Short mmCIF file of C-alpha atoms and ligand atoms in Angstrom, two decimals:
data_model
loop_
_atom_site.label_atom_id
_atom_site.label_comp_id
_atom_site.label_asym_id
_atom_site.label_seq_id
_atom_site.Cartn_x
_atom_site.Cartn_y
_atom_site.Cartn_z
CA MET N 908 -202.38 34.96 -210.15
CA ASN N 909 -199.40 36.82 -211.69
CA LYS N 910 -197.71 39.53 -209.55
CA ILE N 911 -199.53 42.46 -211.14
CA VAL N 912 -202.91 40.96 -210.69
CA ALA N 913 -202.11 40.01 -207.10
CA LEU N 914 -200.98 43.61 -206.38
CA LEU N 915 -204.11 45.02 -207.99
CA PHE N 916 -206.15 42.62 -205.85
CA ILE N 917 -204.44 43.79 -202.61
CA LEU N 918 -204.84 47.42 -203.60
CA THR N 919 -208.48 46.95 -204.33
CA SER N 920 -209.11 45.21 -201.00
CA LEU N 921 -207.23 47.90 -199.21
CA THR N 922 -209.42 50.59 -200.75
CA ILE N 923 -212.56 48.62 -199.88
CA THR N 924 -211.41 48.15 -196.41
CA THR N 925 -210.60 51.80 -195.95
CA ALA N 926 -213.78 52.98 -197.54
CA SER N 927 -215.94 50.75 -195.36
CA ALA N 928 -213.98 51.86 -192.26
CA GLN N 929 -214.75 55.39 -193.08
CA ALA N 930 -218.39 54.64 -193.78
CA SER N 931 -218.68 52.95 -190.54
CA ASP N 932 -216.87 55.89 -188.72
CA GLU N 933 -219.64 58.12 -189.97
CA MET N 934 -222.18 55.75 -188.44
CA PHE N 935 -220.68 56.01 -184.88
CA PRO N 936 -223.33 56.98 -182.45
CA LYS N 937 -223.00 60.70 -181.73
CA ILE N 938 -224.87 63.70 -180.43
CA ILE N 939 -225.51 66.60 -182.74
CA THR N 940 -226.81 70.07 -181.86
CA LYS N 941 -228.66 72.56 -184.06
CA ASN N 942 -230.35 75.76 -182.89
CA GLY N 943 -230.10 74.69 -179.29
CA ARG N 944 -231.80 71.36 -179.94
CA HIS N 945 -230.06 68.10 -179.75
CA ALA N 946 -230.30 64.57 -181.35
CA LEU N 947 -228.60 61.25 -180.68
CA LEU N 948 -227.64 59.83 -183.98
CA VAL N 949 -227.59 55.91 -184.21
CA ASP N 950 -226.70 54.49 -187.63
CA GLY N 951 -226.69 58.09 -188.91
CA GLN N 952 -230.24 58.96 -187.94
CA PRO N 953 -231.86 60.42 -184.83
CA PHE N 954 -232.80 57.74 -182.27
CA PHE N 955 -234.69 57.71 -179.09
CA VAL N 956 -233.65 55.33 -176.23
CA LEU N 957 -236.72 53.43 -175.07
CA GLY N 958 -234.53 52.10 -172.35
CA GLY N 959 -234.66 49.87 -169.25
CA GLN N 960 -231.95 49.66 -166.57
CA ALA N 961 -230.70 46.44 -165.00
CA HIS N 962 -230.55 46.25 -161.18
CA ASN N 963 -227.15 46.97 -159.85
CA SER N 964 -226.08 43.28 -159.34
CA SER N 965 -227.56 41.91 -162.55
CA ALA N 966 -224.57 42.41 -164.95
CA TRP N 967 -223.34 38.76 -164.80
CA PRO N 968 -223.81 36.18 -167.46
CA GLY N 969 -226.38 34.05 -165.34
CA MET N 970 -228.57 37.16 -164.93
CA LEU N 971 -228.90 38.04 -168.62
CA PRO N 972 -231.84 35.77 -169.63
CA ARG N 973 -234.19 37.55 -167.15
CA LEU N 974 -232.95 40.98 -168.44
CA TRP N 975 -233.63 39.98 -172.00
CA SER N 976 -237.01 38.74 -171.01
CA ALA N 977 -237.77 42.10 -169.24
CA VAL N 978 -236.49 44.08 -172.29
CA LYS N 979 -238.79 42.02 -174.62
CA THR N 980 -241.78 42.40 -172.31
CA MET N 981 -241.22 46.22 -172.21
CA HIS N 982 -240.68 46.58 -175.99
CA ALA N 983 -237.50 48.48 -175.13
CA ASN N 984 -234.90 49.13 -177.81
CA THR N 985 -232.00 49.60 -175.33
CA LEU N 986 -230.73 48.01 -172.19
CA GLU N 987 -228.64 49.98 -169.73
CA VAL N 988 -226.37 47.65 -167.91
CA PRO N 989 -223.46 48.14 -165.58
CA LEU N 990 -219.79 47.29 -166.13
CA TYR N 991 -218.15 46.74 -162.86
CA TRP N 992 -214.49 47.85 -162.39
CA GLU N 993 -214.05 44.92 -160.06
CA GLN N 994 -215.20 42.65 -162.72
CA ILE N 995 -213.07 44.23 -165.60
CA GLU N 996 -209.75 44.59 -163.66
CA PRO N 997 -209.81 41.82 -160.89
CA GLN N 998 -206.11 42.04 -160.60
CA GLN N 999 -204.19 45.26 -161.17
CA GLY N 1000 -203.30 45.71 -164.89
CA LYS N 1001 -205.05 42.44 -165.80
CA PHE N 1002 -208.20 43.09 -167.71
CA ASP N 1003 -211.11 40.74 -168.38
CA PHE N 1004 -213.47 41.88 -171.08
CA SER N 1005 -215.31 38.53 -171.40
CA PHE N 1006 -218.56 39.98 -170.07
CA ILE N 1007 -218.52 42.69 -172.84
CA ASP N 1008 -218.20 39.87 -175.37
CA THR N 1009 -221.19 37.99 -173.92
CA LEU N 1010 -223.28 41.14 -173.70
CA LEU N 1011 -222.61 42.16 -177.29
CA VAL N 1012 -223.46 38.85 -178.73
CA GLN N 1013 -226.67 38.48 -176.73
CA ALA N 1014 -227.73 42.15 -177.30
CA GLN N 1015 -227.35 41.59 -181.07
CA GLN N 1016 -229.34 38.32 -180.81
CA ASN N 1017 -232.09 40.26 -178.97
CA ASN N 1018 -231.95 43.19 -181.41
CA VAL N 1019 -231.34 45.67 -178.66
CA ARG N 1020 -228.86 48.52 -178.22
CA LEU N 1021 -226.79 48.90 -175.14
CA VAL N 1022 -225.86 51.80 -172.76
CA LEU N 1023 -223.01 50.74 -170.62
CA LEU N 1024 -222.69 52.16 -167.00
CA TRP N 1025 -219.13 52.32 -165.72
CA PHE N 1026 -219.48 51.57 -162.05
CA ALA N 1027 -215.92 52.55 -160.87
CA THR N 1028 -214.53 55.22 -158.49
CA TRP N 1029 -218.17 56.35 -157.70
CA LYS N 1030 -221.29 54.28 -157.41
CA ASN N 1031 -223.96 56.40 -155.60
CA GLY N 1032 -221.21 58.53 -153.89
CA SER N 1033 -219.27 55.48 -152.62
CA ASN N 1034 -216.34 53.39 -153.85
CA HIS N 1035 -218.00 49.97 -153.52
CA TYR N 1036 -217.18 48.76 -157.07
CA MET N 1037 -213.46 49.43 -156.76
CA PRO N 1038 -211.51 46.16 -157.30
CA GLU N 1039 -210.44 44.28 -154.16
CA TRP N 1040 -206.68 45.22 -154.71
CA MET N 1041 -207.68 48.84 -154.27
CA LYS N 1042 -210.07 48.32 -151.40
CA ARG N 1043 -207.22 46.51 -149.47
CA GLU N 1044 -205.08 49.64 -149.80
CA ALA N 1045 -207.22 52.31 -148.18
CA GLY N 1046 -204.16 54.39 -147.47
CA LYS N 1047 -203.25 54.63 -151.09
CA TYR N 1048 -206.85 55.06 -152.35
CA PRO N 1049 -208.43 56.97 -149.55
CA ASN N 1050 -211.95 58.25 -148.82
CA ILE N 1051 -212.79 61.90 -148.06
CA THR N 1052 -212.64 63.26 -144.60
CA GLY N 1053 -215.76 64.95 -143.02
CA LYS N 1054 -215.80 68.30 -141.33
CA ASN N 1055 -215.56 66.54 -137.97
CA GLY N 1056 -212.35 64.80 -139.10
CA LYS N 1057 -214.04 61.49 -139.46
CA PRO N 1058 -213.86 59.32 -142.60
CA VAL N 1059 -216.85 59.42 -144.96
CA ASP N 1060 -217.87 56.45 -147.20
CA SER N 1061 -217.02 58.33 -150.40
CA PRO N 1062 -213.79 58.31 -152.52
CA SER N 1063 -211.55 61.36 -152.62
CA PRO N 1064 -211.45 63.12 -155.89
CA HIS N 1065 -207.97 64.50 -155.06
CA ILE N 1066 -205.89 61.24 -155.33
CA LYS N 1067 -203.91 61.06 -158.51
CA GLU N 1068 -203.19 57.23 -158.07
CA MET N 1069 -206.88 56.56 -157.89
CA MET N 1070 -207.76 58.83 -160.90
CA ASP N 1071 -204.94 57.28 -162.95
CA ALA N 1072 -206.05 53.73 -162.28
CA ASP N 1073 -209.63 54.57 -163.17
CA THR N 1074 -208.52 56.38 -166.29
CA LYS N 1075 -206.45 53.39 -167.37
CA ALA N 1076 -209.25 50.95 -166.85
CA PHE N 1077 -211.84 53.06 -168.56
CA ALA N 1078 -209.59 53.74 -171.54
CA SER N 1079 -208.97 50.02 -171.89
CA VAL N 1080 -212.65 49.36 -171.90
CA MET N 1081 -213.29 51.98 -174.58
CA LYS N 1082 -210.37 50.71 -176.63
CA TYR N 1083 -211.62 47.18 -176.46
CA LEU N 1084 -215.15 48.32 -177.32
CA LYS N 1085 -213.99 50.18 -180.47
CA ASN N 1086 -212.36 47.05 -181.64
CA VAL N 1087 -215.09 44.55 -181.05
CA ASP N 1088 -218.29 46.55 -181.33
CA THR N 1089 -218.12 47.15 -185.12
CA ARG N 1090 -221.99 47.18 -185.28
CA HIS N 1091 -222.23 49.96 -182.74
CA THR N 1092 -224.44 47.97 -180.42
CA VAL N 1093 -223.17 50.20 -177.56
CA ILE N 1094 -224.57 53.76 -178.22
CA MET N 1095 -223.53 55.61 -175.11
CA VAL N 1096 -221.49 55.14 -171.95
CA GLN N 1097 -222.19 56.47 -168.49
CA VAL N 1098 -218.99 57.38 -166.62
CA GLU N 1099 -219.34 56.42 -162.95
CA ASN N 1100 -222.75 56.33 -161.27
CA GLU N 1101 -224.25 59.23 -159.29
CA PRO N 1102 -220.86 60.60 -158.22
CA GLY N 1103 -220.44 63.03 -155.32
CA ALA N 1104 -220.66 62.42 -151.55
CA TRP N 1105 -223.44 61.69 -149.06
CA GLY N 1106 -222.63 62.63 -145.47
CA SER N 1107 -220.14 65.44 -146.28
CA VAL N 1108 -220.42 68.53 -148.62
CA ARG N 1109 -216.78 68.18 -149.43
CA ASP N 1110 -213.40 66.61 -148.58
CA TYR N 1111 -211.86 68.30 -145.55
CA SER N 1112 -208.62 66.33 -145.57
CA PRO N 1113 -205.34 68.37 -145.45
CA VAL N 1114 -204.74 67.75 -149.20
CA ALA N 1115 -208.28 69.01 -150.06
CA GLN N 1116 -208.07 71.85 -147.61
CA LYS N 1117 -204.80 73.12 -149.26
CA LEU N 1118 -206.69 73.15 -152.60
CA PHE N 1119 -209.69 74.87 -151.06
CA ASP N 1120 -207.57 77.60 -149.64
CA GLY N 1121 -205.93 78.10 -153.08
CA PRO N 1122 -207.14 80.18 -155.97
CA VAL N 1123 -210.32 79.24 -157.77
CA PRO N 1124 -209.46 77.84 -161.29
CA ALA N 1125 -209.48 80.38 -164.13
CA GLU N 1126 -212.30 78.65 -165.93
CA LEU N 1127 -214.73 79.60 -163.19
CA MET N 1128 -213.34 83.11 -162.73
CA LYS N 1129 -214.71 84.50 -165.97
CA PRO N 1130 -217.36 87.32 -165.30
CA GLU N 1131 -220.23 85.53 -167.16
CA VAL N 1132 -219.44 82.30 -165.23
CA LEU N 1133 -219.39 84.06 -161.80
CA LYS N 1134 -222.63 85.84 -162.68
CA ALA N 1135 -224.31 82.59 -163.68
CA LEU N 1136 -223.12 81.06 -160.40
CA ASN N 1137 -224.52 83.96 -158.47
CA ALA N 1138 -221.10 85.01 -157.25
CA PRO N 1139 -219.60 88.55 -157.21
CA VAL N 1140 -217.43 89.33 -160.21
CA VAL N 1141 -213.91 89.57 -158.66
CA ALA N 1142 -210.55 89.04 -160.22
CA GLU N 1143 -209.12 86.47 -157.84
CA GLY N 1144 -209.68 84.62 -154.57
CA SER N 1145 -209.96 81.46 -152.66
CA TRP N 1146 -213.07 79.26 -152.99
CA GLN N 1147 -214.49 80.60 -149.78
CA LYS N 1148 -213.80 84.17 -150.72
CA VAL N 1149 -215.32 83.87 -154.21
CA PHE N 1150 -218.24 81.64 -153.55
CA GLY N 1151 -219.13 82.20 -149.89
CA ASN N 1152 -221.83 79.82 -148.59
CA ASN N 1153 -221.75 77.75 -151.85
CA ALA N 1154 -217.87 77.33 -151.69
CA ASP N 1155 -217.83 73.81 -150.11
CA GLU N 1156 -220.31 72.40 -152.63
CA TYR N 1157 -218.81 74.19 -155.70
CA PHE N 1158 -215.37 72.92 -154.77
CA HIS N 1159 -216.45 69.47 -154.49
CA ALA N 1160 -218.43 69.62 -157.73
CA TRP N 1161 -215.34 70.97 -159.42
CA SER N 1162 -213.07 68.44 -158.03
CA VAL N 1163 -215.38 65.46 -158.84
CA ALA N 1164 -216.04 66.73 -162.39
CA ARG N 1165 -212.46 67.38 -163.06
CA TYR N 1166 -211.49 63.70 -162.02
CA ILE N 1167 -214.35 62.22 -164.12
CA GLY N 1168 -213.51 64.70 -166.92
CA GLN N 1169 -210.09 63.17 -167.23
CA VAL N 1170 -211.33 59.56 -167.00
CA ALA N 1171 -213.81 60.39 -169.81
CA ALA N 1172 -211.37 62.20 -171.94
CA ALA N 1173 -208.97 59.17 -171.92
CA GLY N 1174 -211.87 56.95 -172.90
CA LYS N 1175 -212.92 59.33 -175.69
CA ALA N 1176 -209.51 59.44 -177.06
CA GLU N 1177 -209.74 55.68 -177.60
CA TYR N 1178 -213.39 55.58 -178.86
CA GLN N 1179 -215.54 58.67 -179.47
CA LEU N 1180 -218.89 57.44 -178.06
CA PRO N 1181 -221.37 59.87 -176.35
CA LEU N 1182 -220.45 59.97 -172.59
CA TYR N 1183 -222.66 61.16 -169.79
CA VAL N 1184 -222.92 61.43 -166.00
CA ASN N 1185 -226.04 60.92 -164.00
CA ALA N 1186 -227.11 62.97 -161.05
CA ALA N 1187 -228.85 62.09 -157.77
CA LEU N 1188 -231.13 65.17 -157.70
CA ARG N 1189 -231.82 67.81 -155.15
CA ASP N 1190 -235.18 69.40 -154.77
CA PRO N 1191 -235.38 71.62 -157.86
CA LEU N 1192 -237.77 74.19 -156.32
CA THR N 1193 -236.43 75.09 -152.93
CA ASN N 1194 -232.69 75.60 -153.21
CA PRO N 1195 -231.90 73.38 -150.31
CA PRO N 1196 -228.51 73.27 -148.53
CA ALA N 1197 -226.08 70.74 -149.89
CA THR N 1198 -226.10 68.87 -146.65
CA ASN N 1199 -229.65 67.64 -147.77
CA TYR N 1200 -228.48 65.86 -150.92
CA GLU N 1201 -225.53 64.15 -152.57
CA SER N 1202 -222.98 67.01 -152.93
CA GLY N 1203 -220.57 67.26 -155.79
CA GLY N 1204 -222.65 65.46 -158.51
CA PRO N 1205 -224.19 67.34 -161.40
CA THR N 1206 -227.20 68.70 -159.52
CA ASP N 1207 -229.07 71.49 -161.38
CA ASN N 1208 -227.28 74.25 -159.55
CA VAL N 1209 -223.74 73.14 -160.63
CA ILE N 1210 -224.37 72.00 -164.30
CA LEU N 1211 -222.29 74.87 -165.50
CA ILE N 1212 -219.38 73.81 -163.19
CA TRP N 1213 -219.54 70.35 -164.60
CA LYS N 1214 -219.58 71.61 -168.13
CA LEU N 1215 -216.52 73.72 -167.57
CA ALA N 1216 -214.63 71.02 -165.58
CA ALA N 1217 -215.44 68.04 -167.70
CA PRO N 1218 -215.74 69.03 -171.38
CA ALA N 1219 -215.42 65.31 -172.50
CA ILE N 1220 -218.76 64.57 -170.87
CA ASP N 1221 -221.45 65.18 -173.47
CA LEU N 1222 -224.35 65.53 -171.08
CA VAL N 1223 -225.37 65.37 -167.55
CA ALA N 1224 -228.46 63.48 -166.80
CA PRO N 1225 -231.16 63.50 -164.05
CA ASP N 1226 -232.17 60.21 -162.30
CA ILE N 1227 -235.84 60.66 -161.44
CA TYR N 1228 -237.01 59.35 -158.11
CA LEU N 1229 -239.05 62.45 -157.09
CA SER N 1230 -242.72 62.12 -156.93
CA GLU N 1231 -244.52 65.36 -157.46
CA SER N 1232 -245.23 66.42 -160.98
CA GLU N 1233 -244.25 70.07 -160.35
CA LYS N 1234 -240.81 68.94 -159.33
CA ILE N 1235 -240.36 66.39 -162.06
CA MET N 1236 -241.39 68.86 -164.77
CA LYS N 1237 -239.00 71.43 -163.37
CA VAL N 1238 -236.21 68.90 -163.42
CA LEU N 1239 -236.90 68.17 -167.08
CA GLU N 1240 -236.79 71.92 -167.82
CA LEU N 1241 -233.54 72.40 -165.92
CA TYR N 1242 -231.65 69.59 -167.73
CA ASP N 1243 -232.96 70.52 -171.10
CA ARG N 1244 -230.45 73.34 -172.05
CA ASN N 1245 -228.78 74.65 -175.22
CA ASP N 1246 -225.64 73.18 -173.79
CA ASN N 1247 -227.17 70.06 -172.36
CA THR N 1248 -229.01 67.16 -174.11
CA LEU N 1249 -232.01 65.87 -172.05
CA PHE N 1250 -231.61 62.24 -171.22
CA VAL N 1251 -233.36 60.39 -168.30
CA PRO N 1252 -231.19 57.37 -167.55
CA GLU N 1253 -233.17 56.27 -164.46
CA VAL N 1254 -236.84 56.60 -163.49
CA GLY N 1255 -238.17 55.04 -160.31
CA ALA N 1256 -241.23 52.86 -159.88
CA GLY N 1257 -244.76 54.39 -159.87
CA LEU N 1258 -247.70 54.25 -162.11
CA ASP N 1259 -247.36 58.10 -162.57
CA LYS N 1260 -243.78 57.82 -164.08
CA PRO N 1261 -244.51 56.61 -167.57
CA LYS N 1262 -246.23 59.84 -168.47
CA TYR N 1263 -242.94 61.78 -168.32
CA LEU N 1264 -241.83 59.78 -171.41
CA TYR N 1265 -244.04 62.13 -173.46
CA GLU N 1266 -242.49 65.18 -171.94
CA VAL N 1267 -239.01 64.04 -172.71
CA ILE N 1268 -240.03 63.13 -176.31
CA ALA N 1269 -241.72 66.48 -176.72
CA ARG N 1270 -238.69 68.35 -175.41
CA GLY N 1271 -236.42 66.66 -178.03
CA GLY N 1272 -234.72 64.57 -175.34
CA ILE N 1273 -232.87 61.48 -176.39
CA GLY N 1274 -234.07 58.70 -174.01
CA PHE N 1275 -235.97 57.58 -171.08
CA SER N 1276 -235.26 54.48 -168.97
CA PRO N 1277 -237.03 52.90 -165.85
CA PHE N 1278 -234.70 51.46 -163.22
CA GLY N 1279 -234.42 47.81 -162.07
CA ILE N 1280 -236.51 46.22 -164.87
CA ASP N 1281 -235.44 42.60 -164.09
CA SER N 1282 -237.13 42.21 -160.74
CA ASN N 1283 -239.04 44.02 -157.85
CA GLY N 1284 -236.47 42.60 -155.44
CA GLU N 1285 -238.92 40.05 -153.94
CA GLY N 1286 -238.49 37.12 -156.15
CA GLU N 1287 -241.51 37.81 -158.41
CA THR N 1288 -242.52 35.29 -161.06
CA GLU N 1289 -242.08 36.00 -164.84
CA LYS N 1290 -245.87 36.73 -164.92
CA GLU N 1291 -245.54 39.16 -162.06
CA MET N 1292 -242.73 40.88 -163.73
CA GLN N 1293 -244.92 41.20 -166.82
CA GLU N 1294 -247.62 42.74 -164.76
CA ARG N 1295 -245.36 45.16 -163.13
CA LEU N 1296 -243.85 46.24 -166.45
CA SER N 1297 -247.08 46.59 -168.33
CA PRO N 1298 -247.72 50.32 -167.89
CA ILE N 1299 -244.40 51.18 -169.57
CA ALA N 1300 -244.67 48.25 -171.97
CA MET N 1301 -247.91 49.79 -173.36
CA GLU N 1302 -246.17 52.99 -174.03
CA TYR N 1303 -243.05 51.46 -175.52
CA ALA N 1304 -245.13 49.20 -177.69
CA MET N 1305 -246.59 52.33 -179.30
CA ALA N 1306 -243.39 54.34 -179.38
CA ASN N 1307 -241.18 51.60 -180.64
CA THR N 1308 -243.16 51.63 -183.91
CA MET N 1309 -242.33 55.27 -184.58
CA VAL N 1310 -239.09 55.86 -182.50
CA ARG N 1311 -237.21 57.26 -185.45
CA GLU N 1312 -240.05 59.66 -186.27
CA PHE N 1313 -240.39 60.79 -182.62
CA ALA N 1314 -236.58 61.44 -182.46
CA LYS N 1315 -236.65 63.43 -185.70
CA TRP N 1316 -239.81 65.45 -184.76
CA GLY N 1317 -238.38 66.15 -181.27
CA PHE N 1318 -235.10 67.39 -182.86
CA GLU N 1319 -237.12 69.65 -185.15
CA GLY N 1320 -239.19 71.01 -182.30
CA LYS N 1321 -242.52 69.78 -183.72
CA ILE N 1322 -243.93 68.12 -180.58
CA LYS N 1323 -245.85 69.58 -177.62
CA SER N 1324 -247.10 67.69 -174.61
CA ALA N 1325 -249.66 68.04 -171.78
CA ILE N 1326 -248.94 65.92 -168.63
CA GLU N 1327 -251.66 65.36 -166.04
CA ARG N 1328 -250.91 67.07 -162.79
CA GLU N 1329 -252.20 66.18 -159.27
CA ASP N 1330 -255.03 68.65 -159.70
CA HIS N 1331 -256.33 66.94 -162.90
CA LYS N 1332 -256.75 70.49 -164.38
CA GLU N 1333 -257.11 70.76 -168.24
CA GLN N 1334 -254.20 72.20 -170.19
CA LYS N 1335 -253.97 74.22 -173.36
CA ILE N 1336 -251.37 73.75 -176.09
CA ASP N 1337 -250.79 76.56 -178.58
CA LEU N 1338 -250.31 75.19 -182.04
CA GLY N 1339 -250.29 78.41 -184.01
CA ALA N 1340 -253.58 78.31 -185.99
CA TRP N 1341 -255.10 76.06 -183.34
CA GLN N 1342 -255.23 75.60 -179.63
CA ALA N 1343 -255.58 72.09 -178.38
CA VAL N 1344 -257.49 71.69 -175.12
CA VAL N 1345 -256.48 68.52 -173.24
CA SER N 1346 -258.68 67.41 -170.27
CA PHE N 1347 -257.77 64.42 -168.28
CA GLY N 1348 -259.81 61.41 -167.03
CA THR N 1349 -260.38 57.85 -167.74
CA GLY N 1350 -261.45 58.40 -171.29
CA GLY N 1351 -265.22 58.07 -170.73
CA ARG N 1352 -267.72 60.47 -172.39
CA ASP N 1353 -267.98 62.68 -169.38
CA VAL N 1354 -264.32 62.89 -168.54
CA SER N 1355 -264.55 65.31 -165.51
CA SER N 1356 -266.93 62.86 -163.65
CA GLU N 1357 -264.30 60.11 -163.86
CA PRO N 1358 -261.08 61.43 -162.37
CA ASN N 1359 -258.17 59.24 -162.98
CA THR N 1360 -256.95 58.46 -159.48
CA HIS N 1361 -253.38 57.66 -160.66
CA PHE N 1362 -253.20 60.85 -162.73
CA THR N 1363 -251.51 58.98 -165.60
CA GLY N 1364 -253.08 61.14 -168.27
CA LYS N 1365 -250.97 62.62 -171.06
CA ALA N 1366 -250.95 63.71 -174.63
CA MET N 1367 -248.49 64.58 -177.27
CA ILE N 1368 -249.34 66.63 -180.34
CA VAL N 1369 -247.08 66.54 -183.36
CA GLN N 1370 -247.62 69.42 -185.71
CA GLN N 1371 -247.40 68.28 -189.25
CA ASP N 1372 -248.64 71.56 -190.89
CA GLU N 1373 -251.09 74.34 -190.09
CA ASN N 1374 -254.18 72.16 -189.99
CA LYS N 1375 -252.68 68.66 -189.62
CA LEU N 1376 -251.59 67.05 -186.44
CA ILE N 1377 -250.91 63.73 -184.80
CA ALA N 1378 -252.37 63.29 -181.32
CA ILE N 1379 -251.03 60.52 -179.13
CA GLY N 1380 -252.42 59.99 -175.53
CA THR N 1381 -253.85 58.10 -172.68
CA ASN N 1382 -256.60 58.84 -170.17
CA CYS N 1383 -257.55 62.17 -171.78
CA ARG N 1384 -259.52 63.82 -174.42
CA ILE N 1385 -258.50 66.45 -176.77
CA THR N 1386 -260.50 69.20 -178.50
CA PHE N 1387 -259.52 72.33 -180.52
CA GLN N 1388 -260.32 75.88 -181.04
CA PRO N 1389 -259.15 78.06 -183.94
CA LEU N 1390 -256.83 80.85 -183.17
CA GLY N 1391 -255.53 84.00 -184.82
CA LYS N 1392 -257.55 85.11 -187.93
CA ASN N 1393 -259.96 82.31 -187.46
CA ALA N 1394 -260.56 82.87 -183.75
CA GLY N 1395 -264.24 82.35 -182.71
CA LYS N 1396 -265.19 80.66 -186.03
CA ALA N 1397 -267.01 77.31 -186.23
CA TRP N 1398 -264.80 74.28 -187.08
CA GLN N 1399 -264.95 70.51 -187.46
CA TYR N 1400 -262.72 67.55 -188.03
CA LEU N 1401 -261.99 67.16 -191.66
CA LYS N 1402 -260.81 63.71 -190.68
CA ALA N 1403 -259.58 61.95 -187.52
CA GLU N 1404 -257.99 58.64 -188.05
CA GLU N 1405 -256.70 55.98 -185.55
CA GLY N 1406 -253.92 53.85 -186.53
CA HIS N 1407 -250.26 53.13 -186.01
CA TYR N 1408 -246.89 53.67 -187.67
CA GLU N 1409 -245.06 50.97 -189.64
CA ASN N 1410 -241.72 51.50 -191.35
CA GLY N 1411 -242.19 55.35 -191.31
CA LYS N 1412 -245.81 55.31 -192.59
CA PHE N 1413 -249.03 55.86 -190.93
CA LYS N 1414 -251.43 52.83 -191.31
CA SER N 1415 -254.94 53.60 -190.78
CA LEU N 1416 -257.18 51.27 -188.54
CA ARG N 1417 -260.40 53.33 -188.73
CA ILE N 1418 -261.82 56.87 -189.24
CA LEU N 1419 -263.07 58.21 -185.83
CA ASN N 1420 -266.43 59.95 -186.03
CA GLY N 1421 -269.60 60.23 -184.12
CA ASP N 1422 -269.35 59.28 -180.43
CA GLU N 1423 -265.47 58.81 -180.88
CA THR N 1424 -265.06 62.48 -181.77
CA ASP N 1425 -268.07 64.32 -180.54
CA TRP N 1426 -268.39 65.16 -176.78
CA GLY N 1427 -265.15 67.02 -176.67
CA GLY N 1428 -262.92 65.43 -179.20
CA PRO N 1429 -261.17 62.19 -179.57
CA ARG N 1430 -260.91 60.20 -176.24
CA PHE N 1431 -257.93 58.33 -175.26
CA GLY N 1432 -258.32 55.43 -172.77
CA ALA N 1433 -255.66 53.53 -170.90
CA THR N 1434 -253.85 52.05 -173.98
CA PRO N 1435 -251.97 54.76 -175.97
CA ALA N 1436 -253.61 55.56 -179.28
CA VAL N 1437 -252.22 57.35 -182.31
CA VAL N 1438 -254.76 59.58 -184.08
CA THR N 1439 -253.99 61.78 -187.08
CA ILE N 1440 -256.18 64.82 -187.23
CA SER N 1441 -257.04 67.37 -189.98
CA LEU N 1442 -259.02 70.40 -188.85
CA VAL N 1443 -261.02 72.83 -190.92
CA VAL N 1444 -262.97 76.13 -190.12
CA ARG N 1445 -266.44 76.49 -191.59
C1 DGJ X 2777 -229.93 55.44 -158.21
C2 DGJ X 2777 -228.65 54.67 -158.59
O1 DGJ X 2777 -228.05 55.39 -159.71
C3 DGJ X 2777 -228.96 53.22 -158.98
O2 DGJ X 2777 -227.81 52.53 -159.35
C4 DGJ X 2777 -229.81 52.54 -157.84
O3 DGJ X 2777 -229.04 52.49 -156.77
C5 DGJ X 2777 -230.97 53.38 -157.52
N1 DGJ X 2777 -230.76 54.71 -157.19
C6 DGJ X 2777 -231.92 52.92 -156.42
O4 DGJ X 2777 -232.10 51.63 -156.38
#
């Protein structure tokens, strides 16, 4: 090769490298917002996390085979898995990223995306995942002090050395990820885990008390913010003066969020992945005192404080371990905001829980993930694990075939849902020209005489155009009535077709008619079915 040819060759390959680096930059997972609705883009297109979260102590190489098996059984597309600070930085300043390497290779082999959970300063309000070299120096990295002057098992958000150490470690993880994860296997990162404090509403140490007696930060003193926080609009004042009975909790929320916001910002400066913080919830209906729940985390009443204190956090997310449907539905409403993308990173066990997947999809949320997929904690066999996971596996098997469609339709606001409540009452869905009436039961001909004792019934209706819908459901039946100019007219199914989605296209299995559509509409049994429906008035 003469010199000119060699130079041209180098220039061409440089251009190619730069072009592909740019192309792949555009493919970075990101959250976008339009008209108050949000989408998680993965490979440039809306994506929905059909997730499963590992147990707390399962993020070790020897535990991975069981996790992949659980993921496969569930038909999940994403594994949520911790990264422990104690594992990443076993000695101060000496980082070990080998587990990330192992994870990435195996996730790709299993065709699964990852959400990494940074268990660091806070894990369920405590500091138990701090590296040993920090745990040995309790004086340098202290916990908070309770109102009675006694230490509380929760790290202090006011210690710069601790925040700097976490910031450095998290930034190193993100930098490493950016370099090695060129295929964007990791799509989001959770910063800390259920931060806040159990056992004390805030830190009462002298350092914290001085800040508490000082002025409230300017970000919170804006009139619209004070109003939203139910505080009087005043020009200045200490936390107690401005926020009264809520002062202790708001102060702790601000302090924890500020700390995590800095950790997140440093990570984001290295690699701009979507970042979130998960919340241990409070009762969303009764406004209980903060002594009743984990104080300082992003509970529904302090979401705004978190937004202002930690702008590098893209969203705050509810962990759902509540049991009543009224409460769970309220939580989903409270975390689905113009300024907050709905994502459910943890859902507890219970046959009633998978139905909320439909509500999250319909709200245009970005993901759903049962907790502790790899075992029931009692040494179950592989077969027992499969049985335990089967209720969610049935849902994911259906949803996985149309996950991109769900994400897109949810983002466009085209989906509505009906979730069976404890009273089994029928529900009506307004679809413009039509009203869908969903009644719940085991799917038999006379639904009302067969109440579904686990109240697992649910339906989603995707509006395609005025008279064309897609209905998906279990343990219910759906019928219709014309609305508006056609109200009261006779109607019938032009066509109801059961089938499934494949590569973005509906594949028909059969046309439903006769017993399958008479007697109150298509009936849905225990296995989710997808039915396209065209309606006509006569
Ligand atoms: C919520 C936490 O975020 C999880 O890590 C786990 O501890 C579950 N609670 C309960 O097992």
